[in-house]
Amino acid sequence: RRSRGLGDVYKRHVYRFISMIFIFISGLVIGLLFSPVKDIQNIFEHADFVLAHGLEMFAFFSFTLFLSILIRRTGFALVLLLIYTMMLEPILALYIGYKLEGPEMFFPIKSINLLVPNPFTKYLLMETQQHVKLLSVAVVVVWTAIFNYGSYLLLRKRDLL
């Protein structure tokens, strides 16, 4: 017997791809309109952030898929997602040593959020990340693999595949 929710999983990946394309095209158009520099090297200089955004969305959707298969109830899964992302993980990261540089990047949601940092910090005269860090990509890929494999195991155990 197949689960009805698997069609939604494929839709999410289509939405992720459409979002990547939309961000790429809008960034390209805005950059061409408002930038005095129009050579190919400068246009595609930070294109790695678009791919990182796609990975970020894939990882977060994998996490939500895992929670929805684990919990089975949409409302409870959503509440658990909000509690975990806004309260549990930040408190746990603070307890372990949030002030230290390092341990927080290995938590699932924090690692996903660190992949593409908020670009508006440069307007507050703060240093911003100029490229996607390979360690962040590796951590997110590992978490994504764990979530997808866990989802697969849960579906197989419940005989839904």
Short mmCIF file of C-alpha atoms in Angstrom, two decimals:
data_model
loop_
_atom_site.label_atom_id
_atom_site.label_comp_id
_atom_site.label_asym_id
_atom_site.label_seq_id
_atom_site.Cartn_x
_atom_site.Cartn_y
_atom_site.Cartn_z
CA ARG A 1 0.00 0.00 0.00
CA ARG A 2 1.40 3.39 -0.97
CA SER A 3 1.24 6.51 1.15
CA ARG A 4 -0.73 9.43 -0.26
CA GLY A 5 1.90 11.87 1.01
CA LEU A 6 4.68 10.73 -1.34
CA GLY A 7 3.27 12.83 -4.19
CA ASP A 8 3.68 15.89 -2.00
CA VAL A 9 7.36 15.03 -1.53
CA TYR A 10 7.95 15.25 -5.25
CA LYS A 11 6.02 18.52 -5.42
CA ARG A 12 8.31 19.99 -2.76
CA HIS A 13 11.35 19.16 -4.85
CA VAL A 14 9.74 20.78 -7.87
CA TYR A 15 9.05 23.87 -5.75
CA ARG A 16 12.67 23.85 -4.61
CA PHE A 17 13.88 23.78 -8.19
CA ILE A 18 11.44 26.53 -9.24
CA SER A 19 12.61 28.64 -6.30
CA MET A 20 16.25 28.20 -7.32
CA ILE A 21 15.48 29.20 -10.90
CA PHE A 22 13.42 32.20 -9.76
CA ILE A 23 16.18 33.44 -7.44
CA PHE A 24 18.79 32.97 -10.16
CA ILE A 25 16.78 34.80 -12.83
CA SER A 26 15.70 37.65 -10.53
CA GLY A 27 19.27 38.10 -9.30
CA LEU A 28 20.54 38.06 -12.87
CA VAL A 29 17.99 40.62 -14.06
CA ILE A 30 18.47 42.96 -11.09
CA GLY A 31 22.24 42.64 -11.38
CA LEU A 32 22.20 43.44 -15.10
CA LEU A 33 19.89 46.41 -14.58
CA PHE A 34 21.65 48.07 -11.66
CA SER A 35 25.29 47.03 -11.95
CA PRO A 36 27.79 49.01 -13.99
CA VAL A 37 29.89 45.86 -14.49
CA LYS A 38 28.46 43.42 -17.03
CA ASP A 39 31.18 40.87 -17.74
CA ILE A 40 30.57 37.13 -17.33
CA GLN A 41 33.07 36.62 -14.51
CA ASN A 42 31.39 39.17 -12.24
CA ILE A 43 27.89 37.99 -13.15
CA PHE A 44 28.54 34.41 -12.01
CA GLU A 45 30.98 35.24 -9.20
CA HIS A 46 28.69 34.23 -6.33
CA ALA A 47 26.48 31.73 -8.16
CA ASP A 48 27.42 29.11 -5.57
CA PHE A 49 24.91 30.73 -3.21
CA VAL A 50 22.07 29.73 -5.56
CA LEU A 51 23.14 26.08 -5.41
CA ALA A 52 23.59 26.37 -1.65
CA HIS A 53 20.05 27.74 -1.41
CA GLY A 54 18.79 24.68 -3.30
CA LEU A 55 20.67 22.40 -0.92
CA GLU A 56 19.33 24.37 2.02
CA MET A 57 15.74 23.89 0.87
CA PHE A 58 16.31 20.20 0.08
CA ALA A 59 17.75 19.64 3.56
CA PHE A 60 14.93 21.47 5.31
CA PHE A 61 12.28 19.63 3.28
CA SER A 62 14.02 16.35 4.12
CA PHE A 63 13.88 17.27 7.81
CA THR A 64 10.17 18.11 7.60
CA LEU A 65 9.50 14.90 5.67
CA PHE A 66 11.26 12.89 8.38
CA LEU A 67 9.23 14.60 11.11
CA SER A 68 5.95 14.12 9.26
CA ILE A 69 6.62 10.42 8.73
CA LEU A 70 7.82 10.00 12.31
CA ILE A 71 4.88 11.80 13.93
CA ARG A 72 2.12 10.93 11.37
CA ARG A 73 -0.10 13.78 12.56
CA THR A 74 0.32 17.02 10.65
CA GLY A 75 -0.53 19.34 13.52
CA PHE A 76 1.75 17.60 15.99
CA ALA A 77 4.58 17.48 13.45
CA LEU A 78 4.23 21.20 12.77
CA VAL A 79 4.16 22.06 16.47
CA LEU A 80 7.20 19.85 17.11
CA LEU A 81 9.01 21.49 14.19
CA LEU A 82 8.35 24.96 15.59
CA ILE A 83 9.30 23.98 19.14
CA TYR A 84 12.49 22.29 17.97
CA THR A 85 13.66 25.04 15.60
CA MET A 86 12.77 28.00 17.81
CA MET A 87 13.31 26.70 21.31
CA LEU A 88 14.91 23.28 21.73
CA GLU A 89 17.87 23.54 19.37
CA PRO A 90 18.86 27.11 20.36
CA ILE A 91 18.68 26.26 24.07
CA LEU A 92 20.63 23.04 23.55
CA ALA A 93 23.23 24.88 21.47
CA LEU A 94 23.49 27.56 24.15
CA TYR A 95 23.96 24.92 26.83
CA ILE A 96 26.68 23.08 24.90
CA GLY A 97 28.57 26.23 24.11
CA TYR A 98 26.82 28.52 21.70
CA LYS A 99 29.32 31.28 22.42
CA LEU A 100 32.17 29.11 21.19
CA GLU A 101 32.74 28.94 17.46
CA GLY A 102 32.11 25.45 16.28
CA PRO A 103 29.64 23.19 18.08
CA GLU A 104 26.51 24.98 16.92
CA MET A 105 27.28 24.33 13.28
CA PHE A 106 26.70 20.61 13.78
CA PHE A 107 23.06 20.93 14.86
CA PRO A 108 20.64 20.19 12.02
CA ILE A 109 18.70 23.45 11.72
CA LYS A 110 21.66 25.66 12.60
CA SER A 111 23.81 23.96 9.96
CA ILE A 112 21.07 24.46 7.39
CA ASN A 113 20.75 28.14 8.33
CA LEU A 114 24.52 28.68 8.22
CA LEU A 115 24.71 27.46 4.63
CA VAL A 116 23.41 30.75 3.21
CA PRO A 117 23.72 33.44 5.88
CA ASN A 118 21.65 36.60 6.01
CA PRO A 119 23.20 39.07 3.53
CA PHE A 120 21.85 42.18 5.26
CA THR A 121 24.56 42.14 7.93
CA LYS A 122 26.88 43.95 5.53
CA TYR A 123 24.58 46.97 5.78
CA LEU A 124 25.10 46.94 9.53
CA LEU A 125 28.87 47.17 8.95
CA MET A 126 29.38 43.56 9.94
CA GLU A 127 31.51 41.05 8.11
CA THR A 128 29.56 38.87 5.72
CA GLN A 129 30.36 35.51 4.24
CA GLN A 130 31.64 35.86 0.67
CA HIS A 131 31.47 32.19 -0.32
CA VAL A 132 29.81 28.94 0.71
CA LYS A 133 31.96 27.01 3.17
CA LEU A 134 32.66 23.41 2.18
CA LEU A 135 32.43 22.23 5.79
CA SER A 136 28.91 23.66 6.01
CA VAL A 137 27.96 21.90 2.79
CA ALA A 138 29.37 18.61 4.10
CA VAL A 139 27.47 18.90 7.40
CA VAL A 140 24.20 19.67 5.61
CA VAL A 141 24.69 16.79 3.16
CA VAL A 142 25.28 14.39 6.07
CA TRP A 143 22.14 15.59 7.88
CA THR A 144 20.13 15.35 4.65
CA ALA A 145 21.32 11.78 4.12
CA ILE A 146 20.40 10.91 7.72
CA PHE A 147 16.91 12.41 7.34
CA ASN A 148 16.23 10.72 4.01
CA TYR A 149 17.54 7.36 5.16
CA GLY A 150 15.53 7.66 8.37
CA SER A 151 12.41 8.44 6.34
CA TYR A 152 13.10 5.44 4.13
CA LEU A 153 13.54 3.16 7.14
CA LEU A 154 10.33 4.41 8.75
CA LEU A 155 8.36 3.92 5.54
CA ARG A 156 9.81 0.46 5.09
CA LYS A 157 9.15 -0.52 8.71
CA ARG A 158 5.53 0.61 8.43
CA ASP A 159 5.23 -1.30 5.16
CA LEU A 160 4.27 1.78 3.14
CA LEU A 161 6.74 1.19 0.31
#
